[in-house]
Short mmCIF file of C-alpha atoms in Angstrom, two decimals:
data_model
loop_
_atom_site.label_atom_id
_atom_site.label_comp_id
_atom_site.label_asym_id
_atom_site.label_seq_id
_atom_site.Cartn_x
_atom_site.Cartn_y
_atom_site.Cartn_z
CA UNK A 167 105.27 149.14 112.15
CA UNK A 168 103.15 147.09 109.78
CA UNK A 169 105.25 144.21 109.05
CA UNK A 170 106.47 140.98 110.77
CA UNK A 171 110.10 141.67 112.40
CA UNK A 172 111.53 138.32 112.46
CA UNK A 173 110.69 134.78 110.59
CA UNK A 174 111.98 132.80 113.76
CA UNK A 175 109.06 132.05 115.92
CA UNK A 176 109.29 130.13 118.79
CA UNK A 177 106.06 130.46 120.36
CA UNK A 178 102.55 132.15 119.64
CA UNK A 179 99.63 132.35 121.89
CA UNK A 180 96.42 134.97 121.79
CA UNK A 181 94.95 136.94 124.42
CA UNK A 182 91.78 137.74 125.82
CA UNK A 183 91.50 140.64 123.48
CA UNK A 184 92.56 138.71 120.30
CA UNK A 185 95.65 140.16 120.12
CA UNK A 186 98.56 137.21 119.03
CA UNK A 187 101.93 137.51 121.07
CA UNK A 188 104.80 135.73 119.34
CA UNK A 189 107.77 135.01 120.59
CA UNK A 190 110.92 135.23 118.79
CA UNK A 191 114.24 133.13 119.26
CA UNK A 192 116.28 136.54 118.70
CA UNK A 193 114.01 139.47 118.19
CA UNK A 194 112.36 139.36 121.50
CA UNK A 195 108.52 139.68 121.52
CA UNK A 196 105.84 140.79 118.92
CA UNK A 197 102.39 141.80 119.60
CA UNK A 198 100.12 141.87 116.53
CA UNK A 199 96.83 144.02 116.91
CA UNK A 200 94.76 142.35 114.24
CA UNK A 201 91.75 145.27 114.28
CA UNK A 202 94.68 147.58 113.61
CA UNK A 203 96.88 145.08 111.24
CA UNK A 204 100.16 146.25 113.36
CA UNK A 205 102.60 145.36 114.92
CA UNK A 206 104.72 145.99 118.62
CA UNK A 207 108.18 145.15 119.18
CA UNK A 208 109.27 144.57 122.84
CA UNK A 209 113.10 144.20 123.09
CA UNK A 210 115.73 144.03 126.12
CA UNK A 211 117.18 147.22 127.14
CA UNK A 212 119.65 146.89 129.61
CA UNK A 213 118.98 150.29 131.07
CA UNK A 214 115.53 149.48 131.44
CA UNK A 215 113.97 146.34 134.00
CA UNK A 216 110.80 147.10 132.32
CA UNK A 217 112.07 145.73 129.11
CA UNK A 218 112.77 141.89 128.35
CA UNK A 219 115.43 140.26 130.13
CA UNK A 220 116.35 138.64 126.72
CA UNK A 221 115.87 138.82 123.01
CA UNK A 222 114.97 134.97 122.85
CA UNK A 223 111.86 134.37 123.69
CA UNK A 224 110.99 130.63 123.83
CA UNK A 225 107.99 130.75 125.07
CA UNK A 226 104.67 132.44 125.67
CA UNK A 227 102.40 131.39 127.98
CA UNK A 228 98.87 133.46 128.56
CA UNK A 229 98.26 132.82 132.33
CA UNK A 230 94.38 133.82 131.96
CA UNK A 231 94.53 136.70 134.77
CA UNK A 232 95.55 139.48 132.37
CA UNK A 233 99.48 138.63 132.32
CA UNK A 234 101.61 136.83 130.03
CA UNK A 235 104.49 134.85 131.39
CA UNK A 236 107.51 134.53 129.02
CA UNK A 237 110.43 131.80 129.09
CA UNK A 238 113.73 134.10 127.88
CA UNK A 239 117.29 132.77 127.12
CA UNK A 240 117.55 134.67 130.59
CA UNK A 241 114.85 134.33 132.94
CA UNK A 242 111.07 134.70 133.26
CA UNK A 243 109.27 137.93 132.40
CA UNK A 244 105.95 138.66 132.94
CA UNK A 245 103.80 141.13 130.52
CA UNK A 246 100.61 142.71 132.02
CA UNK A 247 98.25 142.81 128.29
CA UNK A 248 96.52 145.86 129.26
CA UNK A 249 99.26 148.36 129.58
CA UNK A 250 102.21 146.16 127.68
CA UNK A 251 103.98 146.48 130.92
CA UNK A 252 106.86 143.97 131.37
CA UNK A 253 108.28 143.07 134.54
CA UNK A 254 111.75 140.70 135.10
CA UNK A 255 110.62 138.15 137.64
CA UNK A 256 112.65 137.82 140.50
CA UNK A 257 111.00 134.51 142.01
CA UNK A 258 113.22 131.82 140.68
CA UNK A 259 116.36 133.79 141.75
CA UNK A 260 115.37 133.14 145.05
CA UNK A 261 116.08 129.69 144.74
CA UNK A 262 120.22 130.43 144.03
CA UNK A 263 122.70 132.70 146.24
CA UNK A 264 123.21 135.16 143.22
CA UNK A 265 121.69 136.44 140.24
CA UNK A 266 122.92 135.63 137.09
CA UNK A 267 120.85 134.18 133.44
CA UNK A 268 118.86 131.09 134.18
CA UNK A 269 117.30 130.08 131.03
CA UNK A 270 113.79 129.20 131.10
CA UNK A 271 112.27 127.03 128.51
CA UNK A 272 108.62 126.51 129.54
CA UNK A 273 106.17 128.12 132.55
CA UNK A 274 102.75 126.78 133.47
CA UNK A 275 99.88 127.76 135.87
CA UNK A 276 98.48 124.61 137.41
CA UNK A 277 94.85 124.07 138.77
CA UNK A 278 96.15 125.43 142.08
CA UNK A 279 97.84 128.25 140.52
CA UNK A 280 101.16 127.56 141.35
CA UNK A 281 103.82 128.55 138.64
CA UNK A 282 105.89 125.83 137.15
CA UNK A 283 109.06 126.96 135.51
CA UNK A 284 111.43 124.55 133.38
CA UNK A 285 114.82 125.71 133.12
CA UNK A 286 117.16 124.79 130.52
CA UNK A 287 120.99 124.75 131.81
CA UNK A 288 120.51 121.65 133.87
CA UNK A 289 118.94 123.62 136.86
CA UNK A 290 115.85 121.79 137.18
CA UNK A 291 112.01 122.46 137.48
CA UNK A 292 111.16 125.07 139.76
CA UNK A 293 107.58 125.99 141.15
CA UNK A 294 106.43 128.65 142.61
CA UNK A 295 103.23 128.05 145.26
CA UNK A 296 100.64 130.09 144.93
CA UNK A 297 100.26 131.62 148.68
CA UNK A 298 98.27 134.57 149.54
CA UNK A 299 100.75 136.45 151.60
CA UNK A 300 104.29 135.57 150.19
CA UNK A 301 105.53 133.40 147.58
CA UNK A 302 107.52 129.78 148.31
CA UNK A 303 109.76 128.33 146.09
CA UNK A 304 111.06 125.07 145.43
CA UNK A 305 113.42 123.61 143.08
CA UNK A 306 112.91 119.82 142.09
CA UNK A 307 116.30 117.91 140.47
CA UNK A 308 117.50 114.97 139.14
CA UNK A 309 119.29 112.82 141.80
CA UNK A 310 121.30 109.76 140.57
CA UNK A 311 120.01 106.75 141.84
CA UNK A 312 116.34 108.00 142.92
CA UNK A 313 113.32 107.05 140.63
CA UNK A 314 110.97 109.73 141.68
CA UNK A 315 113.61 112.54 140.55
CA UNK A 316 113.41 114.14 137.29
CA UNK A 317 115.07 111.99 134.65
CA UNK A 318 117.12 115.36 133.66
CA UNK A 319 117.34 118.71 134.64
CA UNK A 320 117.29 119.95 131.23
CA UNK A 321 113.29 121.02 131.05
CA UNK A 322 111.87 120.69 127.75
CA UNK A 323 108.19 120.93 128.24
CA UNK A 324 105.36 121.10 130.82
CA UNK A 325 101.68 119.96 130.41
CA UNK A 326 98.87 119.80 132.79
CA UNK A 327 96.35 117.06 131.84
CA UNK A 328 92.57 116.73 132.26
CA UNK A 329 93.05 115.09 135.94
CA UNK A 330 95.59 117.57 136.92
CA UNK A 331 98.31 115.35 136.59
CA UNK A 332 101.55 117.69 135.46
CA UNK A 333 103.88 116.08 132.99
CA UNK A 334 107.49 117.03 132.71
CA UNK A 335 109.39 116.53 129.55
CA UNK A 336 113.03 116.17 129.55
CA UNK A 337 116.20 116.40 127.64
CA UNK A 338 116.92 112.52 127.99
#
């Protein structure tokens, strides 16, 4: 295709080969190749586990190792930049007893390689530790009366500053 499929852009990032990856509110993920001047669309296909988990893509994060992390209305997806392969990440579902859609608002990788996942339906902050053999998953929540807990379980923004401090922006 040689046209942009959606005017409702939620997020844009650039990969190492100068392609633009664009998350849209309702029409999935779009890859723009500036050399070919072409667009490739990625959408949800319920019969394909290698499609987007949801066509609502809040955030696209380039983690610097050849993969993009996608925050979708139904979870976290990982896109291999080289072959355009999409995998729906299962690690955040380890926190819960059953699988159900988990709206993910933000994803960021910290200086230690840990993945921070901000959820948006009162499930708080999920941290996937970078361990060589296994993934350890932790969950941080708002706890009434605990000043060291999250202010709200609706995480909107994640940011790591130059001193490697993690900043968490919540709804409240």
